[in-house]
mmCIF file of C-alpha atoms in Angstrom:
data_model
loop_
_atom_site.group_PDB
_atom_site.id
_atom_site.type_symbol
_atom_site.label_atom_id
_atom_site.label_comp_id
_atom_site.label_asym_id
_atom_site.label_seq_id
_atom_site.Cartn_x
_atom_site.Cartn_y
_atom_site.Cartn_z
ATOM 1 C CA UNK A 1 29.112 99.808 -104.845
ATOM 2 C CA UNK A 2 26.953 99.904 -107.874
ATOM 3 C CA UNK A 3 27.672 96.309 -108.586
ATOM 4 C CA UNK A 4 26.767 95.139 -105.129
ATOM 5 C CA UNK A 5 23.603 97.137 -105.121
ATOM 6 C CA UNK A 6 22.530 95.681 -108.431
ATOM 7 C CA UNK A 7 23.362 92.171 -107.384
ATOM 8 C CA UNK A 8 21.415 92.605 -104.180
ATOM 9 C CA UNK A 9 18.542 93.991 -106.156
ATOM 10 C CA UNK A 10 18.580 90.993 -108.460
ATOM 11 C CA UNK A 11 18.632 88.586 -105.545
ATOM 12 C CA UNK A 12 15.797 90.331 -103.807
ATOM 13 C CA UNK A 13 13.639 90.564 -106.915
ATOM 14 C CA UNK A 14 14.226 86.944 -107.655
ATOM 15 C CA UNK A 15 13.342 85.894 -104.147
ATOM 16 C CA UNK A 16 10.200 87.923 -104.285
ATOM 17 C CA UNK A 17 9.090 86.414 -107.596
ATOM 18 C CA UNK A 18 9.298 82.982 -106.052
ATOM 19 C CA UNK A 19 7.934 83.891 -102.642
ATOM 20 C CA UNK A 20 4.918 85.603 -104.122
ATOM 21 C CA UNK A 21 4.185 82.632 -106.321
ATOM 22 C CA UNK A 22 4.765 84.228 -109.698
ATOM 23 C CA UNK A 23 7.418 81.691 -110.562
ATOM 24 C CA UNK A 24 8.002 78.093 -109.615
ATOM 25 C CA UNK A 25 10.801 75.518 -109.848
ATOM 26 C CA UNK A 26 10.513 75.249 -113.588
ATOM 27 C CA UNK A 27 12.021 78.726 -113.881
ATOM 28 C CA UNK A 28 15.020 77.434 -111.961
ATOM 29 C CA UNK A 29 15.333 74.676 -114.571
ATOM 30 C CA UNK A 30 15.613 77.384 -117.209
ATOM 31 C CA UNK A 31 18.279 79.191 -115.216
ATOM 32 C CA UNK A 32 20.197 75.956 -114.837
ATOM 33 C CA UNK A 33 20.164 75.442 -118.572
ATOM 34 C CA UNK A 34 21.862 78.786 -119.094
ATOM 35 C CA UNK A 35 25.628 78.741 -119.247
ATOM 36 C CA UNK A 36 28.545 80.195 -121.161
ATOM 37 C CA UNK A 37 27.552 78.402 -124.338
ATOM 38 C CA UNK A 38 23.977 79.634 -123.977
ATOM 39 C CA UNK A 39 24.299 82.851 -122.003
ATOM 40 C CA UNK A 40 20.891 84.236 -122.959
ATOM 41 C CA UNK A 41 18.846 81.121 -122.689
ATOM 42 C CA UNK A 42 16.408 82.394 -120.089
ATOM 43 C CA UNK A 43 15.733 85.611 -121.982
ATOM 44 C CA UNK A 44 15.294 83.701 -125.234
ATOM 45 C CA UNK A 45 12.748 81.355 -123.765
ATOM 46 C CA UNK A 46 10.909 84.161 -122.021
ATOM 47 C CA UNK A 47 10.784 86.136 -125.262
ATOM 48 C CA UNK A 48 9.309 83.134 -127.035
ATOM 49 C CA UNK A 49 6.771 82.981 -124.264
ATOM 50 C CA UNK A 50 5.771 86.620 -124.734
ATOM 51 C CA UNK A 51 5.320 86.120 -128.470
ATOM 52 C CA UNK A 52 3.401 82.915 -128.055
ATOM 53 C CA UNK A 53 1.182 84.402 -125.378
ATOM 54 C CA UNK A 54 0.374 87.484 -127.433
ATOM 55 C CA UNK A 55 -0.753 85.258 -130.266
ATOM 56 C CA UNK A 56 -2.842 83.031 -128.048
ATOM 57 C CA UNK A 57 -4.452 85.915 -126.209
ATOM 58 C CA UNK A 58 -5.470 87.401 -129.506
ATOM 59 C CA UNK A 59 -6.908 84.103 -130.695
ATOM 60 C CA UNK A 60 -8.835 83.624 -127.492
ATOM 61 C CA UNK A 61 -10.230 87.170 -127.614
ATOM 62 C CA UNK A 62 -11.419 86.497 -131.087
ATOM 63 C CA UNK A 63 -12.942 83.172 -130.174
ATOM 64 C CA UNK A 64 -14.779 84.742 -127.245
ATOM 65 C CA UNK A 65 -16.061 87.670 -129.234
ATOM 66 C CA UNK A 66 -17.197 86.144 -132.464
ATOM 67 C CA UNK A 67 -20.601 84.601 -132.283
ATOM 68 C CA UNK A 68 -21.371 81.324 -130.576
ATOM 69 C CA UNK A 69 -18.460 80.164 -128.522
ATOM 70 C CA UNK A 70 -16.500 77.188 -129.763
ATOM 71 C CA UNK A 71 -15.450 75.686 -126.438
ATOM 72 C CA UNK A 72 -13.275 73.092 -128.095
ATOM 73 C CA UNK A 73 -11.215 75.667 -129.863
ATOM 74 C CA UNK A 74 -11.019 77.761 -126.712
ATOM 75 C CA UNK A 75 -9.834 74.822 -124.745
ATOM 76 C CA UNK A 76 -7.245 74.070 -127.356
ATOM 77 C CA UNK A 77 -5.834 77.592 -127.213
ATOM 78 C CA UNK A 78 -5.827 77.562 -123.456
ATOM 79 C CA UNK A 79 -4.150 74.159 -123.428
ATOM 80 C CA UNK A 80 -1.344 75.706 -125.450
ATOM 81 C CA UNK A 81 -1.186 78.746 -123.214
ATOM 82 C CA UNK A 82 -1.111 76.606 -120.138
ATOM 83 C CA UNK A 83 1.591 74.476 -121.659
ATOM 84 C CA UNK A 84 3.907 77.327 -122.415
ATOM 85 C CA UNK A 85 3.342 79.139 -119.144
ATOM 86 C CA UNK A 86 4.015 75.936 -117.285
ATOM 87 C CA UNK A 87 7.162 75.389 -119.321
ATOM 88 C CA UNK A 88 8.656 78.639 -118.137
ATOM 89 C CA UNK A 89 7.471 78.257 -114.562
ATOM 90 C CA UNK A 90 4.821 80.976 -114.682
ATOM 91 C CA UNK A 91 2.843 79.600 -111.763
ATOM 92 C CA UNK A 92 0.011 82.077 -111.374
ATOM 93 C CA UNK A 93 -0.633 82.287 -115.094
ATOM 94 C CA UNK A 94 -0.723 78.496 -115.302
ATOM 95 C CA UNK A 95 -3.224 78.339 -112.470
ATOM 96 C CA UNK A 96 -5.494 80.860 -114.153
ATOM 97 C CA UNK A 97 -5.316 78.826 -117.349
ATOM 98 C CA UNK A 98 -6.418 75.756 -115.425
ATOM 99 C CA UNK A 99 -9.369 77.666 -113.993
ATOM 100 C CA UNK A 100 -10.330 78.844 -117.460
ATOM 101 C CA UNK A 101 -10.284 75.314 -118.823
ATOM 102 C CA UNK A 102 -12.655 74.224 -116.118
ATOM 103 C CA UNK A 103 -15.157 76.819 -117.270
ATOM 104 C CA UNK A 104 -14.556 75.628 -120.812
ATOM 105 C CA UNK A 105 -15.298 72.068 -119.913
ATOM 106 C CA UNK A 106 -18.464 73.187 -118.210
ATOM 107 C CA UNK A 107 -19.272 75.255 -121.308
ATOM 108 C CA UNK A 108 -19.777 78.221 -119.076
ATOM 109 C CA UNK A 109 -19.367 81.254 -121.325
ATOM 110 C CA UNK A 110 -19.698 83.808 -118.540
ATOM 111 C CA UNK A 111 -17.153 81.958 -116.500
ATOM 112 C CA UNK A 112 -14.776 81.792 -119.451
ATOM 113 C CA UNK A 113 -15.001 85.488 -120.072
ATOM 114 C CA UNK A 114 -14.372 86.360 -116.436
ATOM 115 C CA UNK A 115 -11.622 83.840 -116.111
ATOM 116 C CA UNK A 116 -9.939 85.102 -119.220
ATOM 117 C CA UNK A 117 -9.719 88.564 -117.662
ATOM 118 C CA UNK A 118 -7.851 86.943 -114.809
ATOM 119 C CA UNK A 119 -5.508 85.167 -117.194
ATOM 120 C CA UNK A 120 -4.713 88.375 -119.015
ATOM 121 C CA UNK A 121 -4.196 90.237 -115.794
ATOM 122 C CA UNK A 122 -1.823 87.671 -114.328
ATOM 123 C CA UNK A 123 0.026 87.482 -117.581
ATOM 124 C CA UNK A 124 0.439 91.268 -117.748
ATOM 125 C CA UNK A 125 1.723 91.408 -114.180
ATOM 126 C CA UNK A 126 4.170 88.597 -114.750
ATOM 127 C CA UNK A 127 5.421 90.068 -117.983
ATOM 128 C CA UNK A 128 6.100 93.396 -116.351
ATOM 129 C CA UNK A 129 7.881 91.840 -113.401
ATOM 130 C CA UNK A 130 9.948 89.544 -115.569
ATOM 131 C CA UNK A 131 10.970 92.348 -117.877
ATOM 132 C CA UNK A 132 12.192 94.448 -114.987
ATOM 133 C CA UNK A 133 13.875 91.488 -113.343
ATOM 134 C CA UNK A 134 15.706 90.342 -116.450
ATOM 135 C CA UNK A 135 16.742 93.879 -117.268
ATOM 136 C CA UNK A 136 18.236 94.213 -113.807
ATOM 137 C CA UNK A 137 20.002 90.874 -114.266
ATOM 138 C CA UNK A 138 21.480 92.165 -117.494
ATOM 139 C CA UNK A 139 22.621 95.389 -115.871
ATOM 140 C CA UNK A 140 24.156 93.505 -112.999
ATOM 141 C CA UNK A 141 26.084 91.214 -115.313
ATOM 142 C CA UNK A 142 27.373 94.151 -117.295
ATOM 143 C CA UNK A 143 28.776 95.862 -114.271
ATOM 144 C CA UNK A 144 30.252 92.665 -112.913
ATOM 145 C CA UNK B 1 38.986 62.890 -133.130
ATOM 146 C CA UNK B 2 36.065 64.625 -134.744
ATOM 147 C CA UNK B 3 34.877 61.479 -136.431
ATOM 148 C CA UNK B 4 35.122 59.332 -133.367
ATOM 149 C CA UNK B 5 33.241 61.883 -131.328
ATOM 150 C CA UNK B 6 30.348 62.152 -133.735
ATOM 151 C CA UNK B 7 30.045 58.447 -134.179
ATOM 152 C CA UNK B 8 29.624 57.799 -130.516
ATOM 153 C CA UNK B 9 27.277 60.692 -129.908
ATOM 154 C CA UNK B 10 23.638 59.733 -129.651
ATOM 155 C CA UNK B 11 21.187 61.401 -131.945
ATOM 156 C CA UNK B 12 17.756 62.201 -130.603
ATOM 157 C CA UNK B 13 14.805 63.240 -132.721
ATOM 158 C CA UNK B 14 12.503 65.546 -130.758
ATOM 159 C CA UNK B 15 8.940 66.184 -131.888
ATOM 160 C CA UNK B 16 6.778 68.953 -130.433
ATOM 161 C CA UNK B 17 4.449 71.503 -131.955
ATOM 162 C CA UNK B 18 5.230 74.052 -129.242
ATOM 163 C CA UNK B 19 8.173 76.267 -130.080
ATOM 164 C CA UNK B 20 8.971 76.871 -126.436
ATOM 165 C CA UNK B 21 8.912 73.197 -125.599
ATOM 166 C CA UNK B 22 11.053 72.403 -128.609
ATOM 167 C CA UNK B 23 13.621 74.907 -127.468
ATOM 168 C CA UNK B 24 13.545 73.489 -123.982
ATOM 169 C CA UNK B 25 13.864 69.851 -124.939
ATOM 170 C CA UNK B 26 16.568 70.678 -127.398
ATOM 171 C CA UNK B 27 18.577 72.467 -124.726
ATOM 172 C CA UNK B 28 17.992 69.686 -122.216
ATOM 173 C CA UNK B 29 19.189 67.105 -124.693
ATOM 174 C CA UNK B 30 22.201 69.107 -125.819
ATOM 175 C CA UNK B 31 23.189 69.684 -122.212
ATOM 176 C CA UNK B 32 23.285 65.909 -121.937
ATOM 177 C CA UNK B 33 25.589 65.826 -124.967
ATOM 178 C CA UNK B 34 23.083 64.415 -127.375
ATOM 179 C CA UNK B 35 22.856 65.528 -130.932
ATOM 180 C CA UNK B 36 19.360 66.846 -131.561
ATOM 181 C CA UNK B 37 17.011 67.267 -134.463
ATOM 182 C CA UNK B 38 13.809 69.011 -133.484
ATOM 183 C CA UNK B 39 10.715 68.994 -135.678
ATOM 184 C CA UNK B 40 7.262 70.388 -135.129
ATOM 185 C CA UNK B 41 5.042 67.536 -136.235
ATOM 186 C CA UNK B 42 4.718 63.797 -136.508
ATOM 187 C CA UNK B 43 4.655 63.935 -140.257
ATOM 188 C CA UNK B 44 7.903 65.915 -140.318
ATOM 189 C CA UNK B 45 9.394 63.329 -138.010
ATOM 190 C CA UNK B 46 8.444 60.539 -140.380
ATOM 191 C CA UNK B 47 9.780 62.561 -143.259
ATOM 192 C CA UNK B 48 13.054 63.020 -141.458
ATOM 193 C CA UNK B 49 13.306 59.319 -140.831
ATOM 194 C CA UNK B 50 12.708 58.718 -144.491
ATOM 195 C CA UNK B 51 9.365 57.115 -143.816
ATOM 196 C CA UNK B 52 6.585 57.917 -146.139
ATOM 197 C CA UNK B 53 3.577 58.406 -143.906
ATOM 198 C CA UNK B 54 1.274 56.042 -145.718
ATOM 199 C CA UNK B 55 3.384 53.127 -146.765
ATOM 200 C CA UNK B 56 5.686 52.685 -143.869
ATOM 201 C CA UNK B 57 5.616 48.971 -144.332
ATOM 202 C CA UNK B 58 6.783 49.253 -147.876
ATOM 203 C CA UNK B 59 9.271 52.007 -147.527
ATOM 204 C CA UNK B 60 12.053 49.757 -148.558
ATOM 205 C CA UNK B 61 10.382 48.696 -151.751
ATOM 206 C CA UNK B 62 8.347 51.626 -152.890
ATOM 207 C CA UNK B 63 10.395 54.618 -151.810
ATOM 208 C CA UNK B 64 12.358 55.916 -154.642
ATOM 209 C CA UNK B 65 14.493 57.899 -152.437
ATOM 210 C CA UNK B 66 17.357 56.186 -151.398
ATOM 211 C CA UNK B 67 17.217 52.616 -151.056
ATOM 212 C CA UNK B 68 19.333 52.517 -154.139
ATOM 213 C CA UNK B 69 22.813 53.087 -152.929
ATOM 214 C CA UNK B 70 23.665 52.165 -149.451
ATOM 215 C CA UNK B 71 20.670 52.850 -147.292
ATOM 216 C CA UNK B 72 22.966 54.575 -144.965
ATOM 217 C CA UNK B 73 23.223 57.517 -147.249
ATOM 218 C CA UNK B 74 19.650 58.364 -146.589
ATOM 219 C CA UNK B 75 18.881 56.523 -143.434
ATOM 220 C CA UNK B 76 19.450 58.834 -140.591
ATOM 221 C CA UNK B 77 20.998 57.485 -137.454
ATOM 222 C CA UNK B 78 18.400 58.244 -134.852
ATOM 223 C CA UNK B 79 18.912 56.559 -131.532
ATOM 224 C CA UNK B 80 15.816 57.753 -129.744
ATOM 225 C CA UNK B 81 12.626 59.627 -130.511
ATOM 226 C CA UNK B 82 11.021 61.843 -127.917
ATOM 227 C CA UNK B 83 7.625 63.206 -128.830
ATOM 228 C CA UNK B 84 4.847 65.305 -127.401
ATOM 229 C CA UNK B 85 1.518 63.533 -127.133
ATOM 230 C CA UNK B 86 -0.906 66.339 -128.000
ATOM 231 C CA UNK B 87 -0.149 67.606 -131.441
ATOM 232 C CA UNK B 88 -2.488 68.687 -134.206
ATOM 233 C CA UNK B 89 -2.809 66.141 -136.998
ATOM 234 C CA UNK B 90 -0.711 63.203 -135.946
ATOM 235 C CA UNK B 91 -0.541 62.743 -132.197
ATOM 236 C CA UNK B 92 2.523 61.416 -130.435
ATOM 237 C CA UNK B 93 0.648 58.177 -129.992
ATOM 238 C CA UNK B 94 -0.029 57.927 -133.732
ATOM 239 C CA UNK B 95 3.641 58.547 -134.357
ATOM 240 C CA UNK B 96 4.592 55.865 -131.849
ATOM 241 C CA UNK B 97 2.368 53.379 -133.639
ATOM 242 C CA UNK B 98 3.780 54.191 -137.035
ATOM 243 C CA UNK B 99 7.303 53.794 -135.794
ATOM 244 C CA UNK B 100 6.550 50.501 -134.132
ATOM 245 C CA UNK B 101 4.923 49.272 -137.312
ATOM 246 C CA UNK B 102 7.971 50.112 -139.369
ATOM 247 C CA UNK B 103 10.431 47.330 -139.959
ATOM 248 C CA UNK B 104 13.312 49.785 -140.093
ATOM 249 C CA UNK B 105 12.502 51.819 -137.037
ATOM 250 C CA UNK B 106 10.510 49.664 -134.678
ATOM 251 C CA UNK B 107 13.488 49.162 -132.424
ATOM 252 C CA UNK B 108 14.213 52.816 -131.922
ATOM 253 C CA UNK B 109 13.157 53.688 -128.378
ATOM 254 C CA UNK B 110 10.280 56.149 -128.257
ATOM 255 C CA UNK B 111 9.485 58.374 -125.304
ATOM 256 C CA UNK B 112 6.237 60.297 -124.962
ATOM 257 C CA UNK B 113 5.793 63.640 -123.191
ATOM 258 C CA UNK B 114 2.512 65.113 -122.090
ATOM 259 C CA UNK B 115 1.305 67.981 -119.977
ATOM 260 C CA UNK B 116 -1.679 65.907 -118.892
ATOM 261 C CA UNK B 117 -1.516 63.183 -116.327
ATOM 262 C CA UNK B 118 -4.065 60.737 -117.686
ATOM 263 C CA UNK B 119 -3.319 57.192 -116.510
ATOM 264 C CA UNK B 120 -5.204 55.483 -119.320
ATOM 265 C CA UNK B 121 -3.253 57.520 -121.852
ATOM 266 C CA UNK B 122 0.037 56.741 -120.159
ATOM 267 C CA UNK B 123 -0.733 53.034 -119.968
ATOM 268 C CA UNK B 124 -1.785 52.841 -123.565
ATOM 269 C CA UNK B 125 1.466 54.454 -124.715
ATOM 270 C CA UNK B 126 3.582 52.182 -122.576
ATOM 271 C CA UNK B 127 1.664 49.111 -123.667
ATOM 272 C CA UNK B 128 2.093 50.039 -127.294
ATOM 273 C CA UNK B 129 5.833 50.299 -127.033
ATOM 274 C CA UNK B 130 6.823 53.629 -125.515
ATOM 275 C CA UNK B 131 9.800 53.237 -123.223
ATOM 276 C CA UNK B 132 8.939 56.116 -120.945
ATOM 277 C CA UNK B 133 6.268 58.679 -120.428
ATOM 278 C CA UNK B 134 7.349 62.066 -119.136
ATOM 279 C CA UNK B 135 5.024 64.628 -117.642
ATOM 280 C CA UNK B 136 5.689 68.139 -118.809
ATOM 281 C CA UNK B 137 7.441 70.342 -118.094
ATOM 282 C CA UNK B 138 10.290 67.954 -118.776
ATOM 283 C CA UNK B 139 13.292 68.292 -116.498
ATOM 284 C CA UNK B 140 16.913 67.336 -116.613
ATOM 285 C CA UNK B 141 16.173 64.420 -114.284
ATOM 286 C CA UNK B 142 13.789 63.055 -116.913
ATOM 287 C CA UNK B 143 16.354 63.395 -119.673
ATOM 288 C CA UNK B 144 18.810 61.480 -117.496
ATOM 289 C CA UNK B 145 16.435 58.529 -117.690
ATOM 290 C CA UNK B 146 17.013 58.290 -121.416
ATOM 291 C CA UNK B 147 20.548 57.020 -121.203
ATOM 292 C CA UNK B 148 19.797 53.356 -120.413
ATOM 293 C CA UNK B 149 17.447 53.174 -123.383
ATOM 294 C CA UNK B 150 20.108 54.645 -125.615
ATOM 295 C CA UNK B 151 22.774 52.337 -124.222
ATOM 296 C CA UNK B 152 20.622 49.339 -125.085
ATOM 297 C CA UNK B 153 20.870 50.325 -128.697
ATOM 298 C CA UNK B 154 24.615 50.624 -128.542
ATOM 299 C CA UNK B 155 24.942 46.946 -127.853
ATOM 300 C CA UNK B 156 23.612 46.393 -131.318
ATOM 301 C CA UNK B 157 25.977 48.906 -132.776
ATOM 302 C CA UNK B 158 28.941 47.212 -131.179
ATOM 303 C CA UNK B 159 27.794 43.870 -132.516
ATOM 304 C CA UNK B 160 27.460 45.214 -135.968
ATOM 305 C CA UNK B 161 30.703 47.007 -136.058
ATOM 306 C CA UNK B 162 33.071 44.757 -134.300
ATOM 307 C CA UNK B 163 31.438 41.382 -134.669
ATOM 308 C CA UNK B 164 32.272 40.348 -131.185
ATOM 309 C CA UNK B 165 30.326 37.986 -129.003
ATOM 310 C CA UNK B 166 26.631 38.248 -129.574
ATOM 311 C CA UNK B 167 24.985 39.379 -126.429
ATOM 312 C CA UNK B 168 21.346 40.220 -126.714
ATOM 313 C CA UNK B 169 20.798 39.307 -130.274
ATOM 314 C CA UNK B 170 17.174 40.327 -130.032
ATOM 315 C CA UNK B 171 17.793 43.734 -131.498
ATOM 316 C CA UNK B 172 17.566 44.015 -135.160
ATOM 317 C CA UNK B 173 19.852 42.160 -137.386
ATOM 318 C CA UNK B 174 17.611 42.762 -140.323
ATOM 319 C CA UNK B 175 18.555 46.348 -140.959
ATOM 320 C CA UNK B 176 22.142 46.804 -139.958
ATOM 321 C CA UNK B 177 22.425 50.057 -141.861
ATOM 322 C CA UNK B 178 20.548 51.903 -139.205
ATOM 323 C CA UNK B 179 23.302 51.384 -136.764
ATOM 324 C CA UNK B 180 25.928 52.975 -138.857
ATOM 325 C CA UNK B 181 24.980 56.599 -138.708
ATOM 326 C CA UNK B 182 26.781 59.061 -140.848
ATOM 327 C CA UNK B 183 26.464 62.130 -138.694
ATOM 328 C CA UNK B 184 28.605 64.359 -140.777
ATOM 329 C CA UNK B 185 26.061 64.174 -143.551
ATOM 330 C CA UNK B 186 23.168 65.141 -141.455
ATOM 331 C CA UNK B 187 21.753 68.515 -141.085
ATOM 332 C CA UNK B 188 21.096 68.843 -137.456
ATOM 333 C CA UNK B 189 19.975 71.661 -135.303
#
């Protein structure tokens, strides 16, 4: 009973993450790379993503808040952020990163600041959803 | 059986400054049964190959390191190099050029990865010797494209080791040591 409920929950959460555009096919690639020899692959990659993102967000905050904006450096950070979010299939976050880079290219400081709020917001939402989802996956596999 | 298995396993050197992408490419390659060494920069890649960044053309003469005993003791058996394009310091393109300029390594197939779809960049890499250009995020279907390039190299290996009929003798005869990898001496990931 418990097991079925959990498994259904996992399936429904997963479906929703894809349907609502939080994740794309790249996330499926990650899942496909997980197997008995690498049973925690998805979680490991996602954890790396959280760490990387935290670092980049901090760097970008700093770059935006300290004096005249260095758009090159900003773009570089965002290029990295976009790269890692795209590598895990974080679709909405990736899209926000793209939007940010456009403001960067246009050297639009206001636009960058606003856009960065969007990036942070999407990232926070995704992180929360992924944490809950992966926790449920773990629970489900433990009661299997 | 262990020895036979390692000797026929291809060894890929992966270069990417992103930790996530390194983990991904490593997993993709291992899933395809390749042995992988992953480094985070072009200069580390050259170091791993035993190439001194500056004098790649003279590495056989000037390098103290190893050329003494059999080169094979130091020369690592790398069958393919897959590298990110955008890296701080040495770009993937710079690395490609250095490898192609090296007498020892110019025949190792090099594949470039990039998150940006810039045709002029892609063309330049291909024109300067890259075998393939993959757009990131790299998928299993991309990694499957590596096999033919790796198999090309094995023709050489077979020639060297068994001295049978020479097929495409265009691959290097000048540095046979490269094709006799000693995997059990390598520290791989």
